[in-house]
Coordinates of C-alpha atoms (C1' of nucleotides) in Angstrom, one line a residue:
Chain A
M1 CA 79.7 -129.3 420.9
L2 CA 80.2 -130.9 424.2
R3 CA 78.6 -129.3 427.3
I4 CA 79.6 -130.3 430.8
Y5 CA 77.9 -129.5 434.1
N6 CA 80.6 -127.7 436.0
T7 CA 80.2 -127.8 439.7
L8 CA 82.3 -124.7 439.9
A9 CA 79.8 -122.7 437.9
R10 CA 76.7 -124.7 439.0
D11 CA 75.7 -124.8 435.3
K12 CA 76.3 -126.6 432.1
Q13 CA 79.1 -125.0 430.1
E14 CA 80.6 -125.5 426.7
F15 CA 83.7 -127.6 427.0
T16 CA 86.8 -125.9 425.7
P17 CA 90.1 -127.7 426.3
I18 CA 93.1 -125.7 427.4
V19 CA 95.1 -127.1 424.6
P20 CA 93.0 -127.6 421.5
G21 CA 92.4 -131.3 420.9
K22 CA 93.8 -132.5 424.2
V23 CA 92.2 -133.2 427.5
G24 CA 93.8 -133.7 431.0
M25 CA 91.4 -135.5 433.3
Y26 CA 91.9 -136.4 436.9
V27 CA 89.5 -138.5 439.0
C28 CA 89.8 -139.3 442.6
G29 CA 90.0 -143.1 442.9
M30 CA 90.0 -145.5 445.8
T31 CA 91.5 -145.5 449.2
V32 CA 92.6 -149.1 449.2
Y33 CA 91.8 -150.7 452.6
D34 CA 88.8 -152.7 451.6
Y35 CA 86.8 -154.1 448.7
C36 CA 85.1 -151.6 446.4
H37 CA 81.4 -151.3 446.8
L38 CA 78.8 -150.3 444.3
G39 CA 79.4 -146.6 445.0
H40 CA 82.9 -147.0 443.8
A41 CA 81.6 -149.0 440.9
R42 CA 79.6 -145.9 439.9
V43 CA 82.6 -143.6 439.9
L44 CA 84.7 -146.2 437.9
V45 CA 82.0 -146.7 435.3
V46 CA 80.8 -143.1 435.0
F47 CA 84.3 -141.7 434.4
D48 CA 85.1 -144.6 432.2
M49 CA 82.1 -143.5 430.1
V50 CA 83.4 -139.9 430.1
Y51 CA 86.8 -141.0 429.1
R52 CA 85.4 -143.1 426.3
W53 CA 83.2 -140.3 425.0
L54 CA 86.0 -137.7 425.1
K55 CA 88.1 -140.2 423.0
A56 CA 85.2 -141.0 420.7
S57 CA 84.9 -137.2 420.2
G58 CA 88.4 -137.2 418.8
L59 CA 90.1 -135.7 421.8
D60 CA 93.5 -136.9 422.9
V61 CA 92.8 -137.6 426.6
T62 CA 95.2 -138.2 429.4
Y63 CA 93.2 -139.8 432.2
V64 CA 94.7 -140.0 435.7
R65 CA 92.9 -141.9 438.4
N66 CA 94.8 -142.1 441.6
I67 CA 95.1 -144.7 444.3
T68 CA 95.4 -143.5 447.9
D69 CA 97.6 -146.0 449.6
I70 CA 98.5 -144.2 452.8
D71 CA 95.9 -142.9 455.2
D72 CA 94.5 -143.3 458.7
K73 CA 92.0 -146.0 457.8
I74 CA 94.7 -148.0 456.0
I75 CA 97.0 -147.8 458.9
K76 CA 94.2 -148.8 461.3
R77 CA 93.1 -151.7 459.1
A78 CA 96.7 -153.0 458.6
A79 CA 97.2 -152.9 462.4
E80 CA 94.0 -154.8 463.0
N81 CA 95.0 -157.4 460.5
G82 CA 98.5 -157.6 461.7
E83 CA 99.9 -157.1 458.3
S84 CA 102.0 -154.5 456.7
I85 CA 100.5 -151.5 454.9
H86 CA 102.1 -152.6 451.7
A87 CA 100.6 -156.1 451.9
L88 CA 97.2 -154.7 452.7
T89 CA 97.1 -152.1 449.9
A90 CA 98.6 -154.5 447.3
R91 CA 95.8 -156.9 448.0
F92 CA 93.1 -154.4 447.6
I93 CA 94.6 -152.7 444.6
A94 CA 94.6 -156.1 442.9
A95 CA 91.0 -156.6 443.9
M96 CA 90.0 -153.2 442.6
H97 CA 91.6 -154.0 439.3
E98 CA 89.7 -157.2 439.1
D99 CA 86.4 -155.4 439.8
A100 CA 87.1 -152.6 437.4
D101 CA 88.1 -155.0 434.6
A102 CA 85.0 -157.0 435.1
L103 CA 82.9 -153.9 434.7
G104 CA 84.5 -153.1 431.4
V105 CA 86.4 -150.1 432.8
Q106 CA 89.4 -149.2 430.7
R107 CA 92.6 -148.6 432.6
P108 CA 93.4 -144.9 433.0
D109 CA 96.6 -143.6 431.4
H110 CA 98.2 -143.1 434.8
E111 CA 97.3 -144.7 438.1
P112 CA 99.6 -142.9 440.5
R113 CA 99.9 -144.0 444.2
A114 CA 100.2 -141.5 446.9
T115 CA 103.3 -143.2 448.4
Q116 CA 105.1 -142.7 445.2
Y117 CA 104.6 -138.9 445.2
V118 CA 105.7 -137.9 448.6
P119 CA 108.6 -135.7 447.3
E120 CA 106.1 -133.8 445.1
M121 CA 103.8 -133.3 448.1
L122 CA 106.6 -132.0 450.2
E123 CA 107.6 -129.6 447.4
M124 CA 104.0 -128.3 447.3
I125 CA 103.8 -127.9 451.1
A126 CA 107.1 -125.9 451.0
Q127 CA 105.6 -123.7 448.3
L128 CA 102.5 -123.1 450.4
E129 CA 104.6 -122.3 453.4
Q130 CA 106.5 -119.8 451.2
N131 CA 103.3 -118.3 450.0
G132 CA 102.1 -117.8 453.6
L133 CA 99.4 -120.4 453.4
A134 CA 100.9 -123.2 455.6
Y135 CA 102.2 -123.2 459.1
K136 CA 103.6 -125.7 461.5
A137 CA 101.3 -126.0 464.5
T138 CA 102.3 -126.6 468.1
D139 CA 101.4 -130.3 467.9
G140 CA 103.9 -130.8 465.0
D141 CA 101.4 -131.0 462.1
V142 CA 101.7 -128.7 459.2
N143 CA 98.4 -127.1 458.5
Y144 CA 96.8 -125.1 455.8
A145 CA 95.7 -121.6 456.8
V146 CA 92.3 -121.6 455.2
R147 CA 91.5 -117.9 455.9
K148 CA 94.6 -116.8 454.0
F149 CA 93.3 -118.2 450.8
P150 CA 90.8 -115.8 449.1
G151 CA 88.8 -118.3 447.1
Y152 CA 88.1 -120.8 449.9
G153 CA 84.6 -122.2 449.5
K154 CA 84.1 -121.4 445.8
L155 CA 83.6 -125.0 444.7
S156 CA 81.2 -126.1 447.5
G157 CA 79.5 -122.8 447.7
K158 CA 80.2 -122.5 451.4
S159 CA 81.5 -119.5 453.1
L160 CA 83.9 -119.7 456.0
E161 CA 81.3 -118.2 458.2
D162 CA 78.7 -120.8 457.3
L163 CA 81.2 -123.5 457.9
R164 CA 82.2 -122.2 461.3
A165 CA 78.6 -121.9 462.2
G166 CA 78.2 -125.6 461.5
E167 CA 78.0 -127.8 464.6
R168 CA 80.2 -130.6 463.4
V169 CA 83.5 -128.8 462.8
D170 CA 86.3 -130.1 464.9
V171 CA 88.0 -127.6 467.1
T172 CA 91.6 -128.3 467.7
D173 CA 93.7 -126.0 469.7
S174 CA 96.7 -126.3 467.5
K175 CA 94.8 -125.0 464.5
H176 CA 94.7 -121.3 463.9
D177 CA 91.2 -121.7 462.5
P178 CA 89.0 -124.7 463.1
L179 CA 88.6 -125.2 459.4
D180 CA 92.4 -125.4 458.8
F181 CA 93.3 -128.9 457.5
V182 CA 96.4 -131.0 457.8
L183 CA 99.0 -131.0 455.0
W184 CA 101.6 -133.1 456.9
K185 CA 100.9 -135.2 459.9
H186 CA 103.7 -135.6 462.3
A187 CA 104.9 -139.1 463.0
K188 CA 103.7 -140.9 466.2
E189 CA 105.9 -143.1 468.3
Q190 CA 103.9 -146.2 467.9
E191 CA 103.5 -146.0 464.1
A192 CA 105.4 -148.3 461.8
A193 CA 108.5 -147.2 459.9
E194 CA 106.7 -147.6 456.6
V195 CA 104.3 -144.7 457.4
K196 CA 107.1 -142.3 458.2
W197 CA 108.8 -140.0 455.7
D198 CA 111.5 -137.4 456.3
S199 CA 110.5 -133.9 455.8
P200 CA 111.7 -130.3 456.6
W201 CA 109.0 -130.3 459.3
G202 CA 110.1 -133.6 460.8
K203 CA 109.2 -137.2 460.2
G204 CA 105.6 -137.7 459.2
R205 CA 103.1 -138.6 456.5
P206 CA 100.9 -136.7 454.1
G207 CA 97.5 -135.3 455.0
W208 CA 94.5 -136.5 453.1
H209 CA 94.1 -133.8 450.4
I210 CA 97.7 -133.1 449.4
E211 CA 98.2 -136.2 447.4
C212 CA 95.7 -135.4 444.7
S213 CA 97.0 -131.8 444.4
A214 CA 100.5 -133.1 444.0
M215 CA 99.8 -136.0 441.6
G216 CA 97.4 -134.0 439.5
S217 CA 99.9 -131.2 439.0
R218 CA 102.7 -133.5 438.4
L219 CA 101.0 -135.6 435.8
L220 CA 98.7 -133.1 434.1
G221 CA 100.2 -129.8 434.9
Q222 CA 99.3 -127.0 437.3
H223 CA 96.3 -126.2 435.2
F224 CA 94.2 -128.9 433.6
D225 CA 90.8 -129.5 432.2
I226 CA 88.6 -131.9 434.1
H227 CA 88.6 -133.1 437.7
G228 CA 86.0 -135.6 438.8
G229 CA 84.9 -137.7 441.7
G230 CA 81.9 -138.6 443.9
A231 CA 79.7 -135.8 445.1
D232 CA 80.8 -136.4 448.6
L233 CA 84.3 -135.3 447.7
Q234 CA 83.1 -131.8 446.8
F235 CA 83.7 -130.7 450.3
P236 CA 86.1 -130.8 451.9
H237 CA 88.4 -132.8 449.6
H238 CA 88.1 -131.0 446.4
E239 CA 87.7 -127.6 448.0
N240 CA 91.0 -128.3 449.8
E241 CA 92.6 -129.5 446.6
I242 CA 91.8 -126.1 445.0
A243 CA 93.2 -124.3 448.1
Q244 CA 96.4 -126.2 447.9
S245 CA 96.9 -126.3 444.1
E246 CA 95.9 -122.7 443.5
G247 CA 97.6 -121.5 446.7
A248 CA 100.9 -123.0 445.6
Q249 CA 100.7 -121.1 442.3
L250 CA 101.4 -117.5 442.9
V251 CA 102.3 -115.2 440.0
D252 CA 102.4 -111.4 440.6
G253 CA 100.4 -111.8 443.8
K254 CA 97.7 -113.8 442.1
H255 CA 96.8 -117.4 442.4
G256 CA 96.5 -119.4 439.2
Q257 CA 93.6 -121.6 438.2
F258 CA 93.9 -125.3 439.0
V259 CA 91.0 -127.0 437.2
N260 CA 88.5 -125.7 434.6
Y261 CA 85.7 -128.2 434.9
W262 CA 84.7 -130.0 438.1
M263 CA 82.5 -133.0 437.7
H264 CA 80.7 -134.9 440.5
N265 CA 78.7 -138.1 440.2
G266 CA 75.6 -138.9 442.3
F267 CA 75.5 -141.5 444.9
V268 CA 74.3 -145.1 444.9
N269 CA 71.4 -145.3 447.3
V270 CA 69.8 -148.2 449.2
D271 CA 66.2 -147.5 450.2
K272 CA 66.8 -143.9 449.3
E273 CA 69.8 -143.6 451.6
K274 CA 73.4 -143.2 450.5
M275 CA 75.2 -146.4 450.4
S276 CA 78.0 -146.1 452.9
K277 CA 80.2 -148.0 455.2
S278 CA 79.0 -146.3 458.3
L279 CA 75.4 -147.1 457.6
G280 CA 76.4 -150.7 456.8
N281 CA 74.1 -150.7 453.8
F282 CA 76.7 -151.3 451.1
F283 CA 77.2 -154.1 448.7
T284 CA 80.6 -154.9 447.4
I285 CA 81.1 -155.2 443.6
R286 CA 82.2 -158.8 443.9
E287 CA 79.2 -159.6 446.0
V288 CA 76.9 -158.2 443.3
L289 CA 78.8 -159.9 440.5
K290 CA 78.0 -163.2 442.0
K291 CA 74.4 -162.6 441.2
Y292 CA 74.5 -160.4 438.1
D293 CA 76.5 -160.1 435.0
A294 CA 79.0 -157.3 435.2
E295 CA 77.6 -155.9 432.0
V296 CA 74.2 -155.7 433.7
V297 CA 75.7 -153.7 436.5
R298 CA 77.4 -151.4 434.0
F299 CA 74.1 -151.0 432.1
F300 CA 72.3 -150.3 435.4
I301 CA 74.7 -147.5 436.2
L302 CA 74.6 -145.9 432.8
R303 CA 70.9 -146.1 432.4
A304 CA 70.7 -143.2 434.9
H305 CA 72.2 -139.8 434.4
Y306 CA 75.5 -139.7 436.2
R307 CA 74.5 -136.8 438.5
S308 CA 71.2 -138.4 439.6
P309 CA 70.8 -140.6 442.6
L310 CA 70.8 -144.3 441.7
N311 CA 68.8 -146.6 443.9
Y312 CA 70.1 -150.1 444.2
S313 CA 67.9 -153.1 444.6
D314 CA 67.7 -156.6 443.1
M315 CA 64.5 -155.6 441.5
H316 CA 66.2 -152.8 439.6
L317 CA 69.1 -155.1 438.6
D318 CA 66.6 -157.7 437.3
D319 CA 64.9 -154.9 435.3
A320 CA 68.2 -153.8 433.9
N321 CA 69.0 -157.4 433.0
Q322 CA 65.8 -157.8 431.1
S323 CA 66.4 -154.6 429.2
L324 CA 70.0 -155.5 428.3
N325 CA 68.8 -158.9 427.2
S326 CA 66.4 -157.4 424.7
L327 CA 69.2 -155.4 423.1
Y328 CA 71.3 -158.5 422.8
T329 CA 68.3 -160.4 421.4
A330 CA 68.2 -158.0 418.5
L331 CA 71.9 -158.6 417.8
K332 CA 71.4 -162.4 418.1
H333 CA 69.0 -162.4 415.2
V334 CA 71.2 -160.2 413.0
P335 CA 74.8 -161.2 413.8
V336 CA 77.4 -158.6 413.0
E337 CA 81.2 -158.3 413.2
D338 CA 82.8 -155.4 414.9
A339 CA 82.2 -152.2 413.0
A340 CA 82.8 -148.5 413.4
V341 CA 80.0 -146.0 414.1
D342 CA 78.6 -144.2 411.1
W343 CA 78.2 -140.8 412.6
N344 CA 76.2 -139.4 409.7
E345 CA 73.3 -141.8 410.4
P346 CA 70.4 -140.2 412.3
H347 CA 70.5 -142.5 415.3
A348 CA 74.2 -141.8 415.8
Q349 CA 73.5 -138.1 415.5
R350 CA 70.9 -138.3 418.2
F351 CA 73.2 -140.4 420.3
K352 CA 75.9 -137.9 419.9
A353 CA 73.6 -135.0 420.7
A354 CA 72.6 -136.8 423.9
M355 CA 76.2 -137.5 425.0
D356 CA 77.3 -134.0 424.2
D357 CA 74.6 -132.7 426.5
D358 CA 76.5 -133.4 429.7
F359 CA 76.8 -137.2 429.0
N360 CA 73.1 -137.9 428.9
T361 CA 73.5 -141.7 428.8
P362 CA 69.8 -142.4 429.5
E363 CA 68.9 -140.5 426.3
A364 CA 71.7 -142.2 424.4
M365 CA 70.4 -145.6 425.5
A366 CA 66.9 -144.7 424.4
V367 CA 68.4 -144.4 420.9
L368 CA 69.9 -147.8 421.3
F369 CA 66.5 -149.3 422.0
E370 CA 65.0 -147.5 419.0
L371 CA 67.8 -148.9 416.9
S372 CA 67.2 -152.4 418.2
K373 CA 63.5 -152.1 417.2
Q374 CA 64.7 -151.2 413.7
V375 CA 67.0 -154.2 413.7
N376 CA 64.2 -156.5 414.8
S377 CA 61.7 -155.3 412.2
S378 CA 64.1 -154.8 409.3
K379 CA 66.8 -157.3 410.0
S380 CA 69.1 -154.6 408.6
I381 CA 72.8 -155.4 408.9
E382 CA 73.6 -151.7 408.9
A383 CA 71.3 -151.0 411.8
A384 CA 72.7 -154.0 413.7
R385 CA 76.3 -152.8 413.1
Q386 CA 75.3 -149.3 414.3
L387 CA 73.6 -150.7 417.4
K388 CA 76.7 -152.7 418.3
A389 CA 79.1 -149.9 417.5
L390 CA 77.1 -147.3 419.5
G391 CA 76.8 -149.8 422.4
G392 CA 80.5 -150.1 422.2
V393 CA 80.9 -146.4 422.8
L394 CA 79.3 -147.0 426.2
G395 CA 81.3 -150.1 426.7
L396 CA 78.2 -152.3 426.2
L397 CA 77.0 -155.0 423.8
Q398 CA 80.3 -156.4 422.7
E399 CA 79.7 -159.9 423.8
E400 CA 78.7 -162.7 421.3
P401 CA 74.9 -162.8 421.8
V402 CA 74.3 -166.5 421.5
E403 CA 77.1 -167.4 423.7
R404 CA 75.9 -164.9 426.2
S405 CA 72.4 -166.2 426.2
Q406 CA 73.6 -169.8 426.8
R407 CA 76.2 -169.1 429.5
P408 CA 75.3 -170.7 432.8
R409 CA 74.2 -168.2 435.4
N410 CA 76.5 -167.5 438.2
I411 CA 73.6 -167.2 440.6
V412 CA 74.4 -168.4 444.1
M413 CA 71.1 -167.5 445.6
E414 CA 67.9 -169.5 445.2
A415 CA 66.2 -167.9 442.3
N416 CA 63.0 -169.2 440.9
I417 CA 61.1 -167.9 438.0
V418 CA 57.8 -168.9 436.6
L419 CA 57.5 -169.4 432.9
E420 CA 54.5 -170.8 431.2
G421 CA 53.2 -172.0 434.6
V422 CA 56.4 -174.0 435.2
T423 CA 58.6 -172.9 438.1
A424 CA 62.1 -172.9 436.9
N425 CA 65.2 -172.8 439.0
I426 CA 67.6 -170.8 437.0
A427 CA 70.5 -171.8 439.2
V428 CA 70.2 -175.4 438.0
A429 CA 73.0 -176.2 435.7
T430 CA 72.7 -179.9 435.3
Y431 CA 72.2 -179.7 431.6
T432 CA 75.2 -179.4 429.4
S433 CA 74.9 -178.0 426.0
E434 CA 75.4 -181.5 424.6
S435 CA 72.6 -182.9 426.6
I436 CA 70.4 -180.0 425.7
N437 CA 71.1 -180.5 422.0
N438 CA 70.3 -184.2 422.4
L439 CA 67.0 -183.3 423.9
I440 CA 66.3 -180.8 421.1
D441 CA 67.0 -183.5 418.6
A442 CA 64.6 -185.8 420.3
R443 CA 62.0 -183.1 420.4
T444 CA 62.5 -182.3 416.7
A445 CA 61.9 -186.0 416.0
A446 CA 58.8 -186.1 418.1
K447 CA 57.5 -183.0 416.4
Q448 CA 58.0 -184.5 413.0
A449 CA 56.1 -187.5 414.2
K450 CA 53.4 -185.1 415.3
N451 CA 53.9 -186.4 418.8
Y452 CA 53.3 -183.0 420.4
A453 CA 52.8 -184.4 423.9
E454 CA 56.3 -185.7 423.9
A455 CA 57.7 -182.5 422.3
D456 CA 56.0 -180.4 425.0
R457 CA 57.2 -182.7 427.7
I458 CA 60.8 -182.2 426.6
R459 CA 60.3 -178.5 426.4
K460 CA 58.9 -178.3 429.9
E461 CA 61.6 -180.5 431.2
L462 CA 64.2 -178.0 430.0
L463 CA 62.2 -175.1 431.1
A464 CA 62.2 -176.4 434.6
A465 CA 66.0 -176.0 434.5
G466 CA 65.7 -172.5 433.1
I467 CA 66.3 -173.4 429.5
V468 CA 64.0 -171.9 426.9
L469 CA 63.6 -173.4 423.5
E470 CA 62.9 -171.2 420.5
D471 CA 61.7 -172.7 417.3
S472 CA 62.3 -171.0 414.0
A473 CA 62.3 -171.8 410.4
S474 CA 66.0 -172.7 410.5
G475 CA 65.6 -175.0 413.5
T476 CA 65.4 -174.9 417.3
T477 CA 67.8 -172.9 419.4
W478 CA 68.0 -172.5 423.2
R479 CA 68.9 -169.9 425.7
R480 CA 68.9 -169.6 429.5
A481 CA 66.0 -167.7 431.0
Chain B
rG1 C1' 71.0 -124.6 462.3
rG2 C1' 73.7 -123.2 457.3
rC3 C1' 74.1 -124.6 452.1
rG4 C1' 72.5 -127.5 448.0
rA5 C1' 69.7 -131.1 444.9
rG6 C1' 65.2 -133.3 443.7
rA7 C1' 59.6 -134.8 443.5
rU8 C1' 57.4 -137.5 436.0
rA9 C1' 52.8 -143.3 435.0
rG10 C1' 53.0 -150.3 438.6
rC11 C1' 58.7 -149.9 438.6
rA12 C1' 63.0 -147.4 436.4
rA13 C1' 64.3 -143.0 433.8
rA14 C1' 65.0 -138.7 430.0
rA15 C1' 63.2 -134.4 427.8
rU16 C1' 60.2 -130.3 426.8
rG17 C1' 56.4 -123.3 427.1
rG18 C1' 51.9 -126.3 422.7
rU19 C1' 53.6 -132.0 419.0
rU20 C1' 54.8 -140.5 420.9
rA21 C1' 60.7 -140.1 425.3
rU22 C1' 62.7 -144.8 426.2
rG23 C1' 63.0 -149.5 428.9
rC24 C1' 60.8 -153.3 432.3
rA25 C1' 56.2 -155.2 433.9
rG26 C1' 50.8 -155.6 432.4
rC27 C1' 46.6 -156.1 428.7
rG28 C1' 44.7 -157.2 423.6
rG29 C1' 46.0 -158.8 418.6
rA30 C1' 49.3 -161.0 414.6
rU31 C1' 52.6 -165.0 414.3
rU32 C1' 53.4 -170.3 416.4
rG33 C1' 51.0 -177.4 416.5
rC34 C1' 51.7 -175.2 421.7
rA35 C1' 55.5 -171.8 423.2
rA36 C1' 59.6 -168.4 422.9
rA37 C1' 61.3 -164.3 420.2
rU38 C1' 59.4 -160.5 417.1
rC39 C1' 55.8 -157.1 415.2
rC40 C1' 51.1 -154.1 415.8
rG41 C1' 47.9 -151.8 419.3
rC42 C1' 46.5 -150.4 424.4
rC43 C1' 47.2 -149.0 429.5
rU44 C1' 48.8 -146.0 433.4
rA45 C1' 52.7 -139.2 434.5
rU46 C1' 54.4 -134.8 435.3
rC47 C1' 53.7 -133.5 444.5
rC48 C1' 50.2 -129.3 446.3
rC49 C1' 48.6 -124.0 445.9
rA50 C1' 48.9 -119.4 443.5
rG51 C1' 51.1 -116.3 439.5
rU52 C1' 53.1 -115.1 434.4
rU53 C1' 51.1 -116.9 429.5
rC54 C1' 46.5 -117.8 424.3
rG55 C1' 48.7 -122.2 426.5
rA56 C1' 53.0 -124.8 432.1
rU57 C1' 55.0 -131.0 433.8
rU58 C1' 58.5 -127.2 431.9
rC59 C1' 59.1 -120.2 433.9
rU60 C1' 58.1 -117.3 438.9
rG61 C1' 56.6 -117.3 444.2
rG62 C1' 54.8 -120.1 448.4
rG63 C1' 54.0 -124.9 450.6
rU64 C1' 54.7 -130.2 451.6
rC65 C1' 57.9 -134.2 451.3
rU66 C1' 62.6 -136.7 450.2
rC67 C1' 67.8 -136.8 449.8
rG68 C1' 72.8 -134.9 450.2
rC69 C1' 76.9 -131.9 452.2
rC70 C1' 78.6 -129.1 456.6
rU71 C1' 82.9 -135.4 460.2
rC72 C1' 85.8 -140.4 457.2
rC73 C1' 83.2 -141.3 452.7
rA74 C1' 82.9 -142.5 445.5

RNA sequence: GGCGAGAUAGCAAAAUGGUUAUGCAGCGGAUUGCAAAUCCGCCUAUCCCAGUUCGAUUCUGGGUCUCGCCUCCA
C-alpha cells in the first residue's frame, strides 16, 4: 500500500485515489525564458519517478505538467533579446524537451501551455468574482481577496496575521489586503499585442497563479489526486492555487476540495545553499551533461530521497558515476535481454516496500546494489534480469553495458585520473576501437610469447589514454576508465 | 521577527526503542604473469545536555548549529 507524504497534512498518508485504479497528477513545470538548471532537473526526474512508480503499481495515471509561457520574466527577456515572446518560448520549450529526454524523463500525458488556456482562466476569474472572492482594483488589475477565503494558509501553515507581520510583503494601495494577489493584470501601453487578451475586465494578461488552477481543473477535473512541484512553490503559488480552485467551487455555501495530496521536492543546493538564479550559483542541465552522463545525473538525483536537500558538486557526481558503473559492471558480466520484474522475488518485494514508503528511492537503490552483488557472485541470469528490470522502474540501467563502458567520454574539461601510477587523461579520444583491438591483439601475442614487458607497455600506453584492459578466460576486453 | 525542515562514519545517504543499511573512497586477503573486474574480511556514525525506559541514534524537553519559506524562484 502506497503512502505519500502530504504537505497538506504534514504527514505520510495512505494513498487512496478518488476513482479506484486511476490517478490524476499535476506538476508545476517550467517558466520558459531560459535553460533549465539542475533544480529543474530534480523536479523533472523526481516526478517522472513518481509517475513511473504509480504506473508500475498498476494505476492508470494521467500526468499533466504545464508550461508557463506568459509571465513578467518572459516579457522582459523577450524585450531584452528583441525577439517575440513566441520565438523565445518556442526556443526554450525545445531546449527543455531536449534536457528532459536526455535525463530519461517520460513525456507527461498533457503538457498544456498557459497561453492556450486563457479562456478557462477568464472563466475561473468570473466564477471567483461571482463568489465574492475577486475584485477589480483601482489600478485596473483584478485581484483575489485573500481574507474572504476561509482556508487561506492551510497548505503552507501560515496565518494571514503571520504573513502580514512579515517584513517583505509588498504593500500596494490598490489591494484591499497586502496579501491579495493578481488574477488578471491590466495591459500596459508599451506592451506588445501578443501579451494582451480581451477580457470582461479589459485587455490584459493572466496573473501568475491562475494558469495552474485553470489547466489543472480543465485537464484533471475540479478535484484530483496529486499535485506536485518544488518546495519553493508551496507558498505563495500552491497556496494561491488552492484559494483559486477551491474558491471557484462553491456548493451550498461550501468550497470543494481541489487536491488530495500535495507533494514537494527538496532543493538542489550548492555549498549548502539553494541553487537559484538570483544567487548565480546554478548549473544548467546542458552544462552538466557536457561533463557527466545524463544517467549519472538521474542516478545522482534518485539516490537521495526526493524531499531531502541535494548538494551538488563534481565530487558527488563523480561518486554517483562510480556507483552507477558498478551496477552496470554486474550486468556486463551477465548480459540479459529486457525482462519484466518478478514481483514475488524477495529483492523486488523489498524494492516495492521502499517505493511504497513515500518513494524511498535510496532504499530501493540499496536493493539494487545487493542484487548486483548476487549477480556478481552467482552469475545468475534471473538475478541479472531482476536487476535490470528493477533499475528500469527507476528509469536506470537500460543501456547496453559494454557499449556504455566503451563510449568516449564527453568531457570538455581537463580531467586526469591516476591509475596504477599512470596519469591518464580520460578526455583523450585518439584511440578508435579498431586501433584498441589491434593493440590488444599485439599484447595477446606478446603475452603468449611471455614477453610481459611488451604486454605491460601496451597496457600502460592505453591506460594513459584512459583505456583499461581486462583479461579473462575468454580473452581481453576493454573499457574507458 | 514569524513559520518550517534538518544535524548519521573520510564523503554521500537510508532506516530503526535492543539485531550488518547501502554506495563511493581507504586498508588487508583471495584471484591474476602484472593488472582490472570480482569475492572475502576490516575500518570509521548516529551534534550537545537532561528526561522517559531494562535499554535511545530513534521518544520527550532544552541547547547549539545549518538550511528553507515569508519577494521571482523547481
